[in-house]
């Protein structure tokens, strides 16, 4: 061991003095070695030189410290104790324990930061705190920035709402008539007093009855009141339902009910049934005489404005028209139609009640049905390609007519195999109404005839187009117009020849042909038109330059696309196009401030304590309720508890989630 | 047969409202866009015709006006301090000087009115802070001798505290003669200190080492410091948005900052052609007014990069202070030639009583102007301003300078290794560093 210590060739330490000494000795040693070497080499022979090393008796302080530093290990207390393992005296045991305790509670403080660093840390912490606290302003700033209009000053004490009791407390009867009526009403025996269950009149009656009967009566009365209140509550609840679907269902239910009633009537009371039919007939007459469902009502006009943009509205209008037609068509079917103007359900027409009418009431309306052809088969505007050779579309309507007739013919051929009676109603095809598959209806029981009228909008439209363009040939006209425009825009040659110039004058003098040719200036051929290859388009090549300087060249900033911008521009703001309320709403300024009214900066307390205040108000109301009504007290307490429980459970859930996350 | 019921159009009494029958049938009112375009054109022309913003000048100071302060409770009162140490109290409604106080030796550097409006403070080059009562202007109710020259003073919006700037930024209590706290962070002089009107504990100062420093009265250390490319002369807090302030910089621009994201301003407001000296927000927070060394007052929308209006007169010299009155109707500027000037905040606004119908028409016209504001003809009329010659030429010159700088940068980029000259956004260019 000792040898090892001594043989350490280089010693490094922090201590300067020792290092100096050491280096000094090293140098000496080195010189000595050199000397011996040179002596040895004098002979030219190699001789092994033994160097004498002297052991050092005292282990150097220095050496120990270097060893520890090189191994970079601190000696722990338990390592020291481990050497005492063999001796197991009680003293050592206690010492061990004490040391363990000390080690356990060893909390070393970090060296304090330098002043600039400490200040920086403090600043960062303070800034982050400030940043965090400013976050609460985000929603308020957002709201103010995006608000359509801001009325300054913003905080004006808020709106105060009157409670019912306050209003009633302030209410006073003014005129003598009102006073008289109030007096009469109050003097009535049938008023319920606030603290008693019975009115005075009821009390009087009860007092006249014997006890048992009175009790019974009282119970009955209570039950009735309860039932009434339940029913009222139910009605109130149902009345408040705004769902259109629900309303529709209710309406359907009502219709079904009436239908049933009608059927019943037809069997039980034919006279009443007849009356009902008459009523329906009267309604039809009314419908025919008024303009109610003719797209001319105020509602319809309003909707028609919107119909351009909204398909739903368009459907509504069509529905309306359909309703009108249904009402005005001569009916053998009884309908229990209500007077709802704006029926917006699509299924209504399809689910119209169809009533089976007894045979004895003979109705001589024809058995007609809408054709089953689809629109695309029939409508020429949907099938024909936009560009056709002129020879093909010279008479498009005729072609189309042939098509339809041929198709209907083919249909008929199929039908002829089944039924022979079709031919009689063949004329109907020309009006867009055809008979198809009456077999289903003919298979119905003998005593009834099933009648169904459908007015399909598409057929109507097709018919209208046919009628409208029966006489004029639109496409040919278009071609002609385009040719004219092309001809007009083509640059023309200029004739500068003057008759009689340089020739003998007089009547009947003709201009020389050669001269004419000489003075005729031919223009350059124009560049090809932009619509040369577009048969269905005329592009005007003479743009109006005056209008262009009034037009916007680029899409302005907030708009994402041209449609958006155009829609904004096309929305008129003036009184001529908007009702008064809309006019005001559309034109309200972004900021309103009145002259002479001071505008204070936002008040933090006002904004962030408002919420707190409202909570407090709720609490006070809550207390008020509690004092007022015992029953409510209990119920509300329960609610409170349950709320509390919910919170608790939520907290628990949250904790659980946390735990699971940790486990993961 | 056409028949009319007189009840529909004859008034029973003189004060009856006349029923107006309108037919909204769109067929009766064709060409709505074209008609409204014409109306917008007329409206915008009318606006330019009626744009007469200058109301009056308040003269009486015997040296150039150095500082301005609005009274905190009375709209008509205005306080101004001049370079000869005088403070004048003006009644703006009557356009008269109510009182003249010789307050300081040398410049009056700053004035602020306490929130309840019963007294005001003034600081001057004579190292004094003086408190004056609004009832008695003969002698100050309190005088504090400071250790250094104070450059500005601002009062807390709620508490009885005020802050001064000078060699450091100090926070004072109204009851004490020693500052509660002094903040120092690098800079040897601060030009202006301003309290935040909403988050009342926050304040900011413009230091002369080109930096802006944020403080909180509850903290013992400043919060953050940003250094800009050039010196900021003053700043103004937005009274509607707690974390927004705008600084007036000597590089002719104004910068709007969100104090939570100080790495770059969220908006740069350009248009001035000389150092911007003062800025003040409208009480609505939607606009601010700035006064510049180029002898013009400009009004900016707080979310726009360019000014919506410019006010100037032949006689007005370098602007030293501007204020926007608390009813959002007027702007007041103080300038080097000893005058205060009162302007309308909206140049074409009609003063005086406006009847309902007129107000509605004006609103309709404004809406039309906004709707068609992107159309070139209307835009041109709305934006065109006649500028003073020096501003006009300076503007053109700056444009050329900016273009040439851009060109140089582009050339350098084109002739160097790709990626070696990075694209730096204009907004982040102006911030040299953000210190924590």
PDB file of C-alpha atoms in Angstrom, chain A residues 115-331:
ATOM      1  CA  UNK A 115     -28.661  40.829  -7.649  1.00  0.00           C
ATOM      2  CA  UNK A 116     -29.233  41.400 -11.377  1.00  0.00           C
ATOM      3  CA  UNK A 117     -30.295  37.787 -11.874  1.00  0.00           C
ATOM      4  CA  UNK A 118     -32.583  37.936  -8.877  1.00  0.00           C
ATOM      5  CA  UNK A 119     -34.222  41.097 -10.171  1.00  0.00           C
ATOM      6  CA  UNK A 120     -34.645  39.581 -13.597  1.00  0.00           C
ATOM      7  CA  UNK A 121     -36.354  36.540 -12.133  1.00  0.00           C
ATOM      8  CA  UNK A 122     -38.627  38.802 -10.159  1.00  0.00           C
ATOM      9  CA  UNK A 123     -39.449  40.855 -13.244  1.00  0.00           C
ATOM     10  CA  UNK A 124     -40.242  37.786 -15.289  1.00  0.00           C
ATOM     11  CA  UNK A 125     -42.525  36.466 -12.584  1.00  0.00           C
ATOM     12  CA  UNK A 126     -44.275  39.829 -12.240  1.00  0.00           C
ATOM     13  CA  UNK A 127     -44.725  40.214 -15.997  1.00  0.00           C
ATOM     14  CA  UNK A 128     -46.130  36.729 -16.385  1.00  0.00           C
ATOM     15  CA  UNK A 129     -48.563  37.394 -13.596  1.00  0.00           C
ATOM     16  CA  UNK A 130     -49.667  40.616 -15.264  1.00  0.00           C
ATOM     17  CA  UNK A 131     -50.023  38.862 -18.587  1.00  0.00           C
ATOM     18  CA  UNK A 132     -52.173  36.211 -17.019  1.00  0.00           C
ATOM     19  CA  UNK A 133     -54.407  38.715 -15.279  1.00  0.00           C
ATOM     20  CA  UNK A 134     -54.934  40.636 -18.538  1.00  0.00           C
ATOM     21  CA  UNK A 135     -56.330  37.554 -20.201  1.00  0.00           C
ATOM     22  CA  UNK A 136     -59.699  38.197 -18.607  1.00  0.00           C
ATOM     23  CA  UNK A 137     -60.131  41.245 -20.845  1.00  0.00           C
ATOM     24  CA  UNK A 138     -60.063  39.234 -24.036  1.00  0.00           C
ATOM     25  CA  UNK A 139     -63.791  38.505 -24.336  1.00  0.00           C
ATOM     26  CA  UNK A 140     -64.700  42.099 -23.477  1.00  0.00           C
ATOM     27  CA  UNK A 141     -62.313  43.574 -26.003  1.00  0.00           C
ATOM     28  CA  UNK A 142     -63.494  41.078 -28.599  1.00  0.00           C
ATOM     29  CA  UNK A 143     -67.099  42.025 -27.934  1.00  0.00           C
ATOM     30  CA  UNK A 144     -66.393  45.735 -28.204  1.00  0.00           C
ATOM     31  CA  UNK A 145     -64.378  45.317 -31.366  1.00  0.00           C
ATOM     32  CA  UNK A 146     -67.002  43.297 -33.166  1.00  0.00           C
ATOM     33  CA  UNK A 147     -70.063  45.100 -31.839  1.00  0.00           C
ATOM     34  CA  UNK A 148     -72.313  46.424 -34.578  1.00  0.00           C
ATOM     35  CA  UNK A 149     -72.959  49.566 -32.650  1.00  0.00           C
ATOM     36  CA  UNK A 150     -71.608  50.943 -29.399  1.00  0.00           C
ATOM     37  CA  UNK A 151     -73.593  53.474 -27.442  1.00  0.00           C
ATOM     38  CA  UNK A 152     -71.348  55.674 -25.366  1.00  0.00           C
ATOM     39  CA  UNK A 153     -71.145  56.056 -22.402  1.00  0.00           C
ATOM     40  CA  UNK A 154     -71.139  52.279 -22.109  1.00  0.00           C
ATOM     41  CA  UNK A 155     -71.860  52.010 -18.402  1.00  0.00           C
ATOM     42  CA  UNK A 156     -75.086  53.772 -17.499  1.00  0.00           C
ATOM     43  CA  UNK A 157     -76.046  51.872 -14.393  1.00  0.00           C
ATOM     44  CA  UNK A 158     -77.585  48.979 -16.275  1.00  0.00           C
ATOM     45  CA  UNK A 159     -81.200  48.153 -16.950  1.00  0.00           C
ATOM     46  CA  UNK A 160     -83.402  47.617 -13.943  1.00  0.00           C
ATOM     47  CA  UNK A 161     -86.210  45.132 -14.150  1.00  0.00           C
ATOM     48  CA  UNK A 162     -89.347  45.401 -12.089  1.00  0.00           C
ATOM     49  CA  UNK A 163     -90.535  42.311 -10.328  1.00  0.00           C
ATOM     50  CA  UNK A 164     -94.232  41.462 -10.528  1.00  0.00           C
ATOM     51  CA  UNK A 165     -94.755  42.389  -6.919  1.00  0.00           C
ATOM     52  CA  UNK A 166     -93.158  45.780  -7.400  1.00  0.00           C
ATOM     53  CA  UNK A 167     -95.369  46.423 -10.379  1.00  0.00           C
ATOM     54  CA  UNK A 168     -98.498  45.333  -8.557  1.00  0.00           C
ATOM     55  CA  UNK A 169     -97.523  47.455  -5.570  1.00  0.00           C
ATOM     56  CA  UNK A 170     -97.273  50.527  -7.763  1.00  0.00           C
ATOM     57  CA  UNK A 171    -100.471  49.805  -9.671  1.00  0.00           C
ATOM     58  CA  UNK A 172    -103.344  52.127  -8.880  1.00  0.00           C
ATOM     59  CA  UNK A 173    -106.811  52.347 -10.261  1.00  0.00           C
ATOM     60  CA  UNK A 174    -107.266  55.705 -11.843  1.00  0.00           C
ATOM     61  CA  UNK A 175    -110.724  56.315 -13.238  1.00  0.00           C
ATOM     62  CA  UNK A 176    -113.904  56.091 -11.248  1.00  0.00           C
ATOM     63  CA  UNK A 177    -115.143  53.264 -13.446  1.00  0.00           C
ATOM     64  CA  UNK A 178    -112.053  51.224 -12.721  1.00  0.00           C
ATOM     65  CA  UNK A 179    -112.435  51.942  -9.035  1.00  0.00           C
ATOM     66  CA  UNK A 180    -116.054  50.820  -9.097  1.00  0.00           C
ATOM     67  CA  UNK A 181    -115.199  47.624 -10.889  1.00  0.00           C
ATOM     68  CA  UNK A 182    -112.349  46.908  -8.478  1.00  0.00           C
ATOM     69  CA  UNK A 183    -114.665  47.505  -5.543  1.00  0.00           C
ATOM     70  CA  UNK A 184    -117.275  45.160  -6.968  1.00  0.00           C
ATOM     71  CA  UNK A 185    -114.723  42.498  -7.725  1.00  0.00           C
ATOM     72  CA  UNK A 186    -113.248  42.734  -4.266  1.00  0.00           C
ATOM     73  CA  UNK A 187    -116.587  42.578  -2.577  1.00  0.00           C
ATOM     74  CA  UNK A 188    -117.433  39.330  -4.356  1.00  0.00           C
ATOM     75  CA  UNK A 189    -117.732  36.252  -2.195  1.00  0.00           C
ATOM     76  CA  UNK A 190    -116.028  34.131  -4.823  1.00  0.00           C
ATOM     77  CA  UNK A 191    -112.565  35.615  -4.358  1.00  0.00           C
ATOM     78  CA  UNK A 192    -109.912  33.375  -2.906  1.00  0.00           C
ATOM     79  CA  UNK A 193    -108.299  35.030   0.077  1.00  0.00           C
ATOM     80  CA  UNK A 194    -104.502  34.685   0.300  1.00  0.00           C
ATOM     81  CA  UNK A 195    -104.419  32.627   3.489  1.00  0.00           C
ATOM     82  CA  UNK A 196    -107.464  30.411   3.157  1.00  0.00           C
ATOM     83  CA  UNK A 197    -108.214  27.430   0.955  1.00  0.00           C
ATOM     84  CA  UNK A 198    -111.890  28.238   0.375  1.00  0.00           C
ATOM     85  CA  UNK A 199    -113.766  31.210  -0.850  1.00  0.00           C
ATOM     86  CA  UNK A 200    -116.412  32.708   1.328  1.00  0.00           C
ATOM     87  CA  UNK A 201    -119.204  31.387  -0.835  1.00  0.00           C
ATOM     88  CA  UNK A 202    -117.812  27.888  -0.591  1.00  0.00           C
ATOM     89  CA  UNK A 203    -117.451  28.234   3.142  1.00  0.00           C
ATOM     90  CA  UNK A 204    -121.066  29.214   3.376  1.00  0.00           C
ATOM     91  CA  UNK A 205    -122.168  26.134   1.481  1.00  0.00           C
ATOM     92  CA  UNK A 206    -119.957  23.863   3.536  1.00  0.00           C
ATOM     93  CA  UNK A 207    -121.197  25.285   6.765  1.00  0.00           C
ATOM     94  CA  UNK A 208    -124.693  24.338   5.759  1.00  0.00           C
ATOM     95  CA  UNK A 209    -123.718  20.709   5.022  1.00  0.00           C
ATOM     96  CA  UNK A 210    -123.121  18.023   7.627  1.00  0.00           C
ATOM     97  CA  UNK A 211    -119.547  17.140   8.478  1.00  0.00           C
ATOM     98  CA  UNK A 212    -119.047  13.949   6.463  1.00  0.00           C
ATOM     99  CA  UNK A 213    -120.625  15.333   3.372  1.00  0.00           C
ATOM    100  CA  UNK A 214    -118.688  18.518   3.787  1.00  0.00           C
ATOM    101  CA  UNK A 215    -115.431  16.628   4.017  1.00  0.00           C
ATOM    102  CA  UNK A 216    -116.272  14.659   0.900  1.00  0.00           C
ATOM    103  CA  UNK A 217    -117.184  17.774  -0.926  1.00  0.00           C
ATOM    104  CA  UNK A 218    -114.029  19.460   0.217  1.00  0.00           C
ATOM    105  CA  UNK A 219    -111.899  16.560  -0.983  1.00  0.00           C
ATOM    106  CA  UNK A 220    -113.638  16.540  -4.308  1.00  0.00           C
ATOM    107  CA  UNK A 221    -113.141  20.230  -4.632  1.00  0.00           C
ATOM    108  CA  UNK A 222    -109.464  19.870  -3.828  1.00  0.00           C
ATOM    109  CA  UNK A 223    -109.091  17.119  -6.376  1.00  0.00           C
ATOM    110  CA  UNK A 224    -110.830  19.147  -9.032  1.00  0.00           C
ATOM    111  CA  UNK A 225    -108.617  22.119  -8.334  1.00  0.00           C
ATOM    112  CA  UNK A 226    -105.523  19.986  -8.495  1.00  0.00           C
ATOM    113  CA  UNK A 227    -106.682  18.411 -11.773  1.00  0.00           C
ATOM    114  CA  UNK A 228    -107.412  21.800 -13.236  1.00  0.00           C
ATOM    115  CA  UNK A 229    -104.050  23.096 -12.219  1.00  0.00           C
ATOM    116  CA  UNK A 230    -102.325  20.016 -13.702  1.00  0.00           C
ATOM    117  CA  UNK A 231    -104.231  20.439 -16.917  1.00  0.00           C
ATOM    118  CA  UNK A 232    -103.413  24.105 -17.016  1.00  0.00           C
ATOM    119  CA  UNK A 233     -99.761  23.389 -16.422  1.00  0.00           C
ATOM    120  CA  UNK A 234     -99.850  20.839 -19.214  1.00  0.00           C
ATOM    121  CA  UNK A 235    -101.548  23.230 -21.613  1.00  0.00           C
ATOM    122  CA  UNK A 236     -99.033  25.899 -20.704  1.00  0.00           C
ATOM    123  CA  UNK A 237     -96.182  23.554 -21.356  1.00  0.00           C
ATOM    124  CA  UNK A 238     -97.599  22.402 -24.685  1.00  0.00           C
ATOM    125  CA  UNK A 239     -98.399  25.946 -25.708  1.00  0.00           C
ATOM    126  CA  UNK A 240     -94.803  26.942 -25.228  1.00  0.00           C
ATOM    127  CA  UNK A 241     -93.400  24.258 -27.508  1.00  0.00           C
ATOM    128  CA  UNK A 242     -92.002  25.986 -30.532  1.00  0.00           C
ATOM    129  CA  UNK A 243     -90.996  22.940 -32.533  1.00  0.00           C
ATOM    130  CA  UNK A 244     -92.456  23.065 -36.020  1.00  0.00           C
ATOM    131  CA  UNK A 245     -92.360  19.331 -36.203  1.00  0.00           C
ATOM    132  CA  UNK A 246     -94.451  19.013 -33.109  1.00  0.00           C
ATOM    133  CA  UNK A 247     -96.954  21.546 -34.425  1.00  0.00           C
ATOM    134  CA  UNK A 248     -97.192  19.637 -37.657  1.00  0.00           C
ATOM    135  CA  UNK A 249     -97.837  16.418 -35.835  1.00  0.00           C
ATOM    136  CA  UNK A 250    -100.544  18.067 -33.797  1.00  0.00           C
ATOM    137  CA  UNK A 251    -102.129  19.453 -36.930  1.00  0.00           C
ATOM    138  CA  UNK A 252    -102.056  16.037 -38.593  1.00  0.00           C
ATOM    139  CA  UNK A 253    -103.605  14.470 -35.548  1.00  0.00           C
ATOM    140  CA  UNK A 254    -106.385  16.996 -35.683  1.00  0.00           C
ATOM    141  CA  UNK A 255    -106.927  16.323 -39.358  1.00  0.00           C
ATOM    142  CA  UNK A 256    -107.077  12.610 -38.788  1.00  0.00           C
ATOM    143  CA  UNK A 257    -109.538  13.136 -36.028  1.00  0.00           C
ATOM    144  CA  UNK A 258    -111.781  15.231 -38.204  1.00  0.00           C
ATOM    145  CA  UNK A 259    -111.497  12.721 -40.998  1.00  0.00           C
ATOM    146  CA  UNK A 260    -112.630   9.996 -38.684  1.00  0.00           C
ATOM    147  CA  UNK A 261    -115.477  12.146 -37.554  1.00  0.00           C
ATOM    148  CA  UNK A 262    -116.433  12.699 -41.172  1.00  0.00           C
ATOM    149  CA  UNK A 263    -116.433   8.989 -41.906  1.00  0.00           C
ATOM    150  CA  UNK A 264    -118.512   8.423 -38.892  1.00  0.00           C
ATOM    151  CA  UNK A 265    -120.857  11.140 -40.023  1.00  0.00           C
ATOM    152  CA  UNK A 266    -121.189   9.619 -43.472  1.00  0.00           C
ATOM    153  CA  UNK A 267    -122.426   6.397 -41.918  1.00  0.00           C
ATOM    154  CA  UNK A 268    -124.408   7.683 -38.999  1.00  0.00           C
ATOM    155  CA  UNK A 269    -125.752  11.059 -40.040  1.00  0.00           C
ATOM    156  CA  UNK A 270    -125.862  11.420 -43.799  1.00  0.00           C
ATOM    157  CA  UNK A 271    -127.642  14.743 -43.468  1.00  0.00           C
ATOM    158  CA  UNK A 272    -124.830  16.247 -41.453  1.00  0.00           C
ATOM    159  CA  UNK A 273    -122.328  14.741 -43.814  1.00  0.00           C
ATOM    160  CA  UNK A 274    -124.037  16.442 -46.701  1.00  0.00           C
ATOM    161  CA  UNK A 275    -123.897  19.672 -44.804  1.00  0.00           C
ATOM    162  CA  UNK A 276    -120.226  19.203 -44.272  1.00  0.00           C
ATOM    163  CA  UNK A 277    -119.687  18.602 -47.952  1.00  0.00           C
ATOM    164  CA  UNK A 278    -121.616  21.720 -48.726  1.00  0.00           C
ATOM    165  CA  UNK A 279    -119.380  23.589 -46.372  1.00  0.00           C
ATOM    166  CA  UNK A 280    -116.365  22.301 -48.248  1.00  0.00           C
ATOM    167  CA  UNK A 281    -117.938  23.389 -51.489  1.00  0.00           C
ATOM    168  CA  UNK A 282    -118.467  26.852 -50.040  1.00  0.00           C
ATOM    169  CA  UNK A 283    -114.872  26.983 -49.061  1.00  0.00           C
ATOM    170  CA  UNK A 284    -113.910  26.108 -52.593  1.00  0.00           C
ATOM    171  CA  UNK A 285    -116.030  28.932 -53.916  1.00  0.00           C
ATOM    172  CA  UNK A 286    -114.457  31.310 -51.475  1.00  0.00           C
ATOM    173  CA  UNK A 287    -111.041  30.188 -52.528  1.00  0.00           C
ATOM    174  CA  UNK A 288    -111.876  30.749 -56.145  1.00  0.00           C
ATOM    175  CA  UNK A 289    -113.192  34.207 -55.509  1.00  0.00           C
ATOM    176  CA  UNK A 290    -110.370  35.519 -53.317  1.00  0.00           C
ATOM    177  CA  UNK A 291    -106.691  36.019 -53.972  1.00  0.00           C
ATOM    178  CA  UNK A 292    -105.672  34.358 -50.786  1.00  0.00           C
ATOM    179  CA  UNK A 293    -103.408  31.629 -52.111  1.00  0.00           C
ATOM    180  CA  UNK A 294    -102.546  33.374 -55.342  1.00  0.00           C
ATOM    181  CA  UNK A 295     -99.123  34.590 -54.407  1.00  0.00           C
ATOM    182  CA  UNK A 296    -100.347  38.115 -53.972  1.00  0.00           C
ATOM    183  CA  UNK A 297    -100.663  38.375 -50.215  1.00  0.00           C
ATOM    184  CA  UNK A 298     -98.304  40.450 -48.141  1.00  0.00           C
ATOM    185  CA  UNK A 299     -96.672  37.318 -46.826  1.00  0.00           C
ATOM    186  CA  UNK A 300     -96.188  35.915 -50.289  1.00  0.00           C
ATOM    187  CA  UNK A 301     -94.676  39.130 -51.543  1.00  0.00           C
ATOM    188  CA  UNK A 302     -92.236  39.242 -48.717  1.00  0.00           C
ATOM    189  CA  UNK A 303     -91.308  35.650 -49.289  1.00  0.00           C
ATOM    190  CA  UNK A 304     -90.978  36.171 -52.992  1.00  0.00           C
ATOM    191  CA  UNK A 305     -88.226  38.697 -52.348  1.00  0.00           C
ATOM    192  CA  UNK A 306     -86.340  36.109 -50.378  1.00  0.00           C
ATOM    193  CA  UNK A 307     -87.129  33.215 -52.673  1.00  0.00           C
ATOM    194  CA  UNK A 308     -84.250  34.125 -54.931  1.00  0.00           C
ATOM    195  CA  UNK A 309     -81.783  33.143 -52.242  1.00  0.00           C
ATOM    196  CA  UNK A 310     -83.555  30.553 -50.206  1.00  0.00           C
ATOM    197  CA  UNK A 311     -84.819  27.275 -51.584  1.00  0.00           C
ATOM    198  CA  UNK A 312     -86.868  26.629 -48.501  1.00  0.00           C
ATOM    199  CA  UNK A 313     -88.832  29.804 -49.041  1.00  0.00           C
ATOM    200  CA  UNK A 314     -89.366  28.895 -52.651  1.00  0.00           C
ATOM    201  CA  UNK A 315     -90.782  25.582 -51.585  1.00  0.00           C
ATOM    202  CA  UNK A 316     -93.055  27.399 -49.178  1.00  0.00           C
ATOM    203  CA  UNK A 317     -94.426  29.543 -51.952  1.00  0.00           C
ATOM    204  CA  UNK A 318     -94.976  26.578 -54.203  1.00  0.00           C
ATOM    205  CA  UNK A 319     -96.685  24.834 -51.383  1.00  0.00           C
ATOM    206  CA  UNK A 320     -98.941  27.803 -50.988  1.00  0.00           C
ATOM    207  CA  UNK A 321     -99.864  27.791 -54.645  1.00  0.00           C
ATOM    208  CA  UNK A 322    -100.484  24.105 -54.513  1.00  0.00           C
ATOM    209  CA  UNK A 323    -102.781  24.578 -51.556  1.00  0.00           C
ATOM    210  CA  UNK A 324    -104.714  27.177 -53.465  1.00  0.00           C
ATOM    211  CA  UNK A 325    -105.120  24.880 -56.398  1.00  0.00           C
ATOM    212  CA  UNK A 326    -106.202  22.029 -54.220  1.00  0.00           C
ATOM    213  CA  UNK A 327    -108.789  24.163 -52.560  1.00  0.00           C
ATOM    214  CA  UNK A 328    -110.116  25.494 -55.794  1.00  0.00           C
ATOM    215  CA  UNK A 329    -110.310  22.215 -57.695  1.00  0.00           C
ATOM    216  CA  UNK A 330    -113.686  20.659 -57.699  1.00  0.00           C
ATOM    217  CA  UNK A 331    -113.653  18.089 -55.016  1.00  0.00           C
TER     218      UNK A 331
END
